[in-house]
Each structure stands twice: as structure tokens, then as C-alpha cells.
Coordinates of C-alpha atoms and ligand atoms in Angstrom, one line a residue:
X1 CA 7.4 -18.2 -5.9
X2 CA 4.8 -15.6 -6.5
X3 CA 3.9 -13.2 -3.8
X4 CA 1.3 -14.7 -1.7
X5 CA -1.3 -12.2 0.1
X6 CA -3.3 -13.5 3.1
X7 CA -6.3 -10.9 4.4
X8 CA -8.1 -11.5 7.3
X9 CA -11.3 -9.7 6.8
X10 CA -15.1 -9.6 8.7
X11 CA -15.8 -8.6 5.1
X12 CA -13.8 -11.3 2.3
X13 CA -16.2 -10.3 -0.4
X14 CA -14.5 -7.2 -0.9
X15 CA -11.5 -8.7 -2.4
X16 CA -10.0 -8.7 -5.3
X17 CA -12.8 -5.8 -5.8
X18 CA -10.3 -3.1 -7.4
X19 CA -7.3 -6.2 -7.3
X20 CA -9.0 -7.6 -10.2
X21 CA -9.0 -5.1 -12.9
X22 CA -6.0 -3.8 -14.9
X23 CA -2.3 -4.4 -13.9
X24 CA -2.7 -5.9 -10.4
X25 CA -5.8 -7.8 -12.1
X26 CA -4.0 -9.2 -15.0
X27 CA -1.2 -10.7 -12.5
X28 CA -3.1 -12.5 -10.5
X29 CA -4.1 -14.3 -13.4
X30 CA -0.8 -14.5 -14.8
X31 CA 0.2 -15.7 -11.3
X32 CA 2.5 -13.0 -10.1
X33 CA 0.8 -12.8 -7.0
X34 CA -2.3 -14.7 -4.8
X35 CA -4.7 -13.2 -3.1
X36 CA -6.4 -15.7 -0.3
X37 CA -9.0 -14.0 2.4
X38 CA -9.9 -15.3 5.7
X39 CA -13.2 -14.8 7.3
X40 CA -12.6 -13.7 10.7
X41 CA -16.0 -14.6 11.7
X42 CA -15.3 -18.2 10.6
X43 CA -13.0 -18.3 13.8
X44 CA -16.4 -17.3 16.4
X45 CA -16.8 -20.3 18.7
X46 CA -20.9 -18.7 20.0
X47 CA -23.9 -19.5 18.0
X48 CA -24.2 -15.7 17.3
X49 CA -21.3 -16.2 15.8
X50 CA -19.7 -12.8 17.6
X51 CA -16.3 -11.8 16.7
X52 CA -16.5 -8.3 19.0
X53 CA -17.3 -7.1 22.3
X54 CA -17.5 -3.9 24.4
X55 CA -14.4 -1.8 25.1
X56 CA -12.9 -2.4 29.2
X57 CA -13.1 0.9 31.3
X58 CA -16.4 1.9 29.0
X59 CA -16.2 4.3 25.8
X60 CA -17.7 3.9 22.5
X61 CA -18.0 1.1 19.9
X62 CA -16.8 -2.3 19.7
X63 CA -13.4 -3.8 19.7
X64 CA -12.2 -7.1 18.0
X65 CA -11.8 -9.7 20.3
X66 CA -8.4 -11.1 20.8
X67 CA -8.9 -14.8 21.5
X68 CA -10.8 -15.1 18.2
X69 CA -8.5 -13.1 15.6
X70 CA -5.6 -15.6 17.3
X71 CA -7.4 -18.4 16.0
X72 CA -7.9 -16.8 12.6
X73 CA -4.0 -15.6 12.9
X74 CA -3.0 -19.3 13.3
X75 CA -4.9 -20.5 11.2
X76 CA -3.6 -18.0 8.0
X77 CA -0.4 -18.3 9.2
X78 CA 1.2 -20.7 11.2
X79 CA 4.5 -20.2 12.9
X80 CA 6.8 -21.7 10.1
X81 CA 5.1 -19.0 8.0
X82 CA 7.9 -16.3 7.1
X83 CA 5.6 -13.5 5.5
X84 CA 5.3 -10.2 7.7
X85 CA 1.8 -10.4 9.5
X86 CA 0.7 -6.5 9.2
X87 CA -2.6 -5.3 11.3
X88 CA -4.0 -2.1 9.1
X89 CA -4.4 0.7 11.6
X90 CA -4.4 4.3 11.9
X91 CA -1.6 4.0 14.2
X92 CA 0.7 2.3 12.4
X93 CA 4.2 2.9 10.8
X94 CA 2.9 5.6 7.7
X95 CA 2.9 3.1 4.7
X96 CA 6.0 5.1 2.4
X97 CA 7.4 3.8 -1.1
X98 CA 10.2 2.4 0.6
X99 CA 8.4 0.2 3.0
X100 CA 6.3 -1.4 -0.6
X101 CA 9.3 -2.0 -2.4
X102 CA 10.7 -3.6 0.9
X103 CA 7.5 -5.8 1.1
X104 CA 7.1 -6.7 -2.7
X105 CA 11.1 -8.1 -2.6
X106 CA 9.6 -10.1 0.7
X107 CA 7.7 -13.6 -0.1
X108 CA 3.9 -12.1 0.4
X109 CA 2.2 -10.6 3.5
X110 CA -0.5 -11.1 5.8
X111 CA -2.7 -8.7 6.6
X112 CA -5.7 -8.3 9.4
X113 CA -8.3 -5.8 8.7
X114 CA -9.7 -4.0 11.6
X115 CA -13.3 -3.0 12.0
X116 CA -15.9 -1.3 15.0
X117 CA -12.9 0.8 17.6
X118 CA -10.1 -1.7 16.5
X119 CA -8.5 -4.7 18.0
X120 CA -7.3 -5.5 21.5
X121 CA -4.1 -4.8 22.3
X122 CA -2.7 -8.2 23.6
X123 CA -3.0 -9.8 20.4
X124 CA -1.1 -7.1 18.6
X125 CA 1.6 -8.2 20.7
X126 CA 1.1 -11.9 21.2
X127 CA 1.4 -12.2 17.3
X128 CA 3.9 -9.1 16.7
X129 CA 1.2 -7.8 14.5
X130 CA 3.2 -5.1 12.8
X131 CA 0.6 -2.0 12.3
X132 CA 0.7 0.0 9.2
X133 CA -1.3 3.2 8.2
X134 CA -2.3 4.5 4.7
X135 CA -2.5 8.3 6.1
X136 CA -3.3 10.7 9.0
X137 CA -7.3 9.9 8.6
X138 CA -9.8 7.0 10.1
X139 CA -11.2 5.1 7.8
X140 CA -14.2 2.8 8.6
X141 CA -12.4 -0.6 8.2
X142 CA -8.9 -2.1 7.4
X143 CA -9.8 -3.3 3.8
X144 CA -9.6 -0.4 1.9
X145 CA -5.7 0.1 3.1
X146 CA -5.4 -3.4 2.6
X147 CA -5.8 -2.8 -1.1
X148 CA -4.1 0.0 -1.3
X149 CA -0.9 -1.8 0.2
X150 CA -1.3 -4.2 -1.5
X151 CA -1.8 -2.5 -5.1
X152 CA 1.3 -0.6 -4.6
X153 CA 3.0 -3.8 -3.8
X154 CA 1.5 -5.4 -6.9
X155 CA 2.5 -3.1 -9.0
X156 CA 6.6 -3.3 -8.5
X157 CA 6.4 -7.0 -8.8
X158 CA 8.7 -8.2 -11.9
X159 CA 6.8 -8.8 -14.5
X160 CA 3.6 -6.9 -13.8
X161 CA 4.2 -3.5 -15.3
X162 CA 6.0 -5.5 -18.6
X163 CA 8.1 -3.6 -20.2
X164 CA 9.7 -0.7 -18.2
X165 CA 12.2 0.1 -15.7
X166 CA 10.1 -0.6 -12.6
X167 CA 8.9 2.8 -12.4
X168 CA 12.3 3.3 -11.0
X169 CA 11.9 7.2 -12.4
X170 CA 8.5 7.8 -10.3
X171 CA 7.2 9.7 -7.9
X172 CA 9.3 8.6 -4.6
X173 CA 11.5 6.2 -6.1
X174 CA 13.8 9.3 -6.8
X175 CA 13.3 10.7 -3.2
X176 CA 11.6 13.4 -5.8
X177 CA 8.0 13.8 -7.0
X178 CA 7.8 12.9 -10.4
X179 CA 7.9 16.2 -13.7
X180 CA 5.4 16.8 -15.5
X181 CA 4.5 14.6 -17.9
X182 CA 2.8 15.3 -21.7
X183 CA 1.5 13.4 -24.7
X184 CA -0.5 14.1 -28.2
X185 CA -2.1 16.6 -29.3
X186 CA 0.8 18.9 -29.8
X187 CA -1.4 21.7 -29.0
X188 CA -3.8 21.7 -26.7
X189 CA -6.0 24.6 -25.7
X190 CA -3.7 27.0 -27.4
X191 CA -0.7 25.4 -24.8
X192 CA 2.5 23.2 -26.5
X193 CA 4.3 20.4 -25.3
X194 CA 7.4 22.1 -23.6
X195 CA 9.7 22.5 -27.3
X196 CA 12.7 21.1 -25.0
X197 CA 10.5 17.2 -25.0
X198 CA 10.4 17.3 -29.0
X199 CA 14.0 18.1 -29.5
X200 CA 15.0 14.6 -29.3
X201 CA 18.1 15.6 -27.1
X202 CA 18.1 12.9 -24.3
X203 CA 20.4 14.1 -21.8
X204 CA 18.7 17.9 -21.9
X205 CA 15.8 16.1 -21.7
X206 CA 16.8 14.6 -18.6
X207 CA 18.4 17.3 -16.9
X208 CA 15.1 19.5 -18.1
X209 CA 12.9 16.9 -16.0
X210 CA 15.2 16.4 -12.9
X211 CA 14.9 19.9 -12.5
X212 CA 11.5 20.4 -12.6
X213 CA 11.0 17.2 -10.2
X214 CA 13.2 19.5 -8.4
X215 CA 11.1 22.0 -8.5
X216 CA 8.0 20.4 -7.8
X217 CA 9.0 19.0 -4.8
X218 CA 10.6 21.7 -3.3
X219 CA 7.3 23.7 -3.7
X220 CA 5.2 21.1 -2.9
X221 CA 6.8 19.1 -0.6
X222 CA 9.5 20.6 1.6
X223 CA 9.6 17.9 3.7
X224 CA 10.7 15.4 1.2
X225 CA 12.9 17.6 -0.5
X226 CA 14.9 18.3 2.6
X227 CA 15.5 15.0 2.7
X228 CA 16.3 14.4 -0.8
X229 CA 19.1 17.2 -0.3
X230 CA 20.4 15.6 2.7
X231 CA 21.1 12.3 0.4
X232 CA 22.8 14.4 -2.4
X233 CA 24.9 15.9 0.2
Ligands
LIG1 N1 -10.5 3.7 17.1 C1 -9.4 3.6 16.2 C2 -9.9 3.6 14.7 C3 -10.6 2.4 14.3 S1 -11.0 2.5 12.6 C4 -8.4 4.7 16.4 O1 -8.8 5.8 16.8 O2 -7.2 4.5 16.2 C5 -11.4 0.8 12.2 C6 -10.3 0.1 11.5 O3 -10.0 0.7 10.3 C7 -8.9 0.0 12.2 O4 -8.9 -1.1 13.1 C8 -8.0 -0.2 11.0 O5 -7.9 -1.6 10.6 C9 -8.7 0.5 9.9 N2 -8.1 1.8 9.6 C10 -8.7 3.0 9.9 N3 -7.9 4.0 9.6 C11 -6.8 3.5 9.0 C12 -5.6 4.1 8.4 N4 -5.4 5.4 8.3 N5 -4.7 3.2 7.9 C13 -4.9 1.9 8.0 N6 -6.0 1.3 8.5 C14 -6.9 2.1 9.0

């Protein structure tokens, strides 16, 4: 069964958008994965067609009404549907390699976009919406996490990046950030490929890059390396 994506979007002709070039691209053709989007506004029951309304107790902006993204909820996904319903929001459970490779073993996801001040709260709960974030920022809308989550998800999928080991070496996979990494020309600028990659020596070569993921992260990113240390311990 390929991984099946439902988004629930104000703004469906976004997608695929990015989704439809290169690796994520080709698999959707090749059927790795679907992609369906659900128009939110599709779901307004007014001749206005209104899908938002102004925040109780006063405040800025507009929040998504809850009655409304039920109906679209239901409709995407009815109760016999086992895929994780995830609501993109700042708020949410920091979106982290492990949580992708969790999802892209899963059978798909759905995922609500938010838009205007975000959702209200009752249907978060009334359809254990599970909220995810792409990072400490706000962005204007849902979609553009949407993608992202779903291009690391693509990505892992078997099949999609052909031949090679699942990027089981990269970035986060290790708990490490990835070494450096060099190709052709030999010389470049007046700098060499470090001599030790040429050599041909494949376990120095592999000690010579976990130590400078090592490295890396510790400078860059104590927080991870901590707990990469913890593991080894
Ligand atoms: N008032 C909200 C922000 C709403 S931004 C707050 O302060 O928390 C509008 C929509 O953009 C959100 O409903 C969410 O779907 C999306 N969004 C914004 N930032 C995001 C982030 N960091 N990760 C995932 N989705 C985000």
C-alpha cells in the first residue's frame, strides 16, 4: 500500500507545488505515495461561503471555525481511517527525524493546514488532532510545513531514494550531523579533497568521518551531542 497523504487546505492549489519535482515528484508517479487535498472551504454551509470568524474574548485576526473543519475532518477521514490526523501548528510536538521515520513506516497521514490566528480549540480535541511544528517561528499558513513534513516523509519511503541505504548515514539518523562531504575537481581553489578520502582505506575512512560528525556536532550542536553521548554510554 503506498503512503496515502490527505491535506486539508483553504488553499489546495498549492500542492504538489515543490511535491512534484525531483525525488518526492518522481514517486508520486511511480506510486510510492498519494497526495489528495481537501478544500476546507468546500465544507462552508453560508452563501459567503465563510470558513472563519472572530476570536471570543476579542483580540486580533480570525480563527478557523470548528463545526466546519469537522465536516471537512470527516469527510477526509472517517473513523475506520487508521492514518494519524496531524493539525500543523506552531505549538505542536517539534517535527524531529525520528518522528518522520515513525510516520513514513505508518500507512499515510492527514494533515489540516491552519490559516488567519489558527483553529479553535474544541476541534483539536474532538478529533485528537495531533499538532506538529516545523520550528520556533510563525509562518502565515499550515501548507508550507505541510510539505515540508511531508517531503521528509517522502523521501525515506522504500524505493524513493533507489539505490542507497536509506540515508541511514545522514544528518540525525546517527543522532550526529552528518561530515563533510567532497566531490571532483580534486583541487579546488588551491584546497584538496582531505588525502585520507582518496586512500581507498574503508574503515579509516569511516572512523575519519564519524569523528568529524563528532566534531561537528559537538561544536554546532551541543544539545544533540549530549544526547548522542548519553546513548553511547
Ligand atoms: N496565532 C497562532 C499562529 C497562527 S499562524 C499562534 O500564535 O500560535 C497560522 C497557521 O500557520 C497555523 O494555524 C499553523 O497551521 C501554521 N503554522 C504557523 N507556524 C507554524 C509552525 N512553526 N509549524 C507548523 N505550522 C505552523
Amino acid at each position: 500500500m503506498p503512503f496515502a497523504a490527505t491535506v486539508l487546505t483553504l488553499y489546495p492549489d498549492m500542492f504538489p507545488g515543490p511535491l512534484g519535482h525531483s525525488l518526492s515528484g518522481r514517486a508520486l508517479e511511480k506510486e510510492i505515495w498519494s497526495l489528495e487535498t481537501v478544500q476546507i472551504r468546500d465544507f462552508a454551509a453560508d452563501k459567503h461561503r465563510s470558513v472563519d470568524d472572530t476570536p471570543a474574548g476579542g483580540g486580533a485576526g480570525m480563527v478557523l471555525r470548528p463545526d466546519i473543519l469537522a465536516k471537512a475532518i470527516d469527510h477526509a477521514s472517517p473513523v475506520s481511517d487508521n492514518r494519524p490526523r496531524l493539525l500543523m501548528s506552531p505549538r505542536g510536538r517539534p517535527l524531529d527525524q525520528a518522528y518522520v521515520r515513525r510516520l513514513s513506516e505508518g500507512p499515510g497521514a492527514v494533515i489540516v493546514c491552519g490559516r488567519f490566528e489558527g483553529v479553535d480549540e474544541r476541534v483539536i480535541e474532538a478529533r485528537n488532532l495531533i499538532e506538529v511544528s516545523i520550528g520556533d517561528y510563525v509562518l502565515s499558513g499550515g501548507e508550507l510545513g505541510a510539505m515540508v513534513l511531508l517531503d521528509a516523509v517522502v523521501r525515506i519511503l522504500p524505493g524513493v531514494m533507489g539505490n542507497r541505504e536509506s540515508g541511514e548515514s545522514e544528518s540525525f539518523e546517527t543522532g550526529l550531523l552528518e561530515h563533510p562531504q567532497y566531490t571532483r575537481p580534486q583541487d579546488f581553489e588551491g584546497k584538496a579533497i582531505p588525502e585520507i578520502l582518496t586512500s581507498g582505506d574503508h574503515g579509516r575512512i569511516a572512523a575519519w568521518r564519524k569523528a568529524r560528525a563528532e566534531e561537528i556536532t559537538r561544536a554546532r550542536r551541543p544539545d544533540l551531542y549530549r544526547s548522542y553521548r548519553e546513548e553511547e554510554e
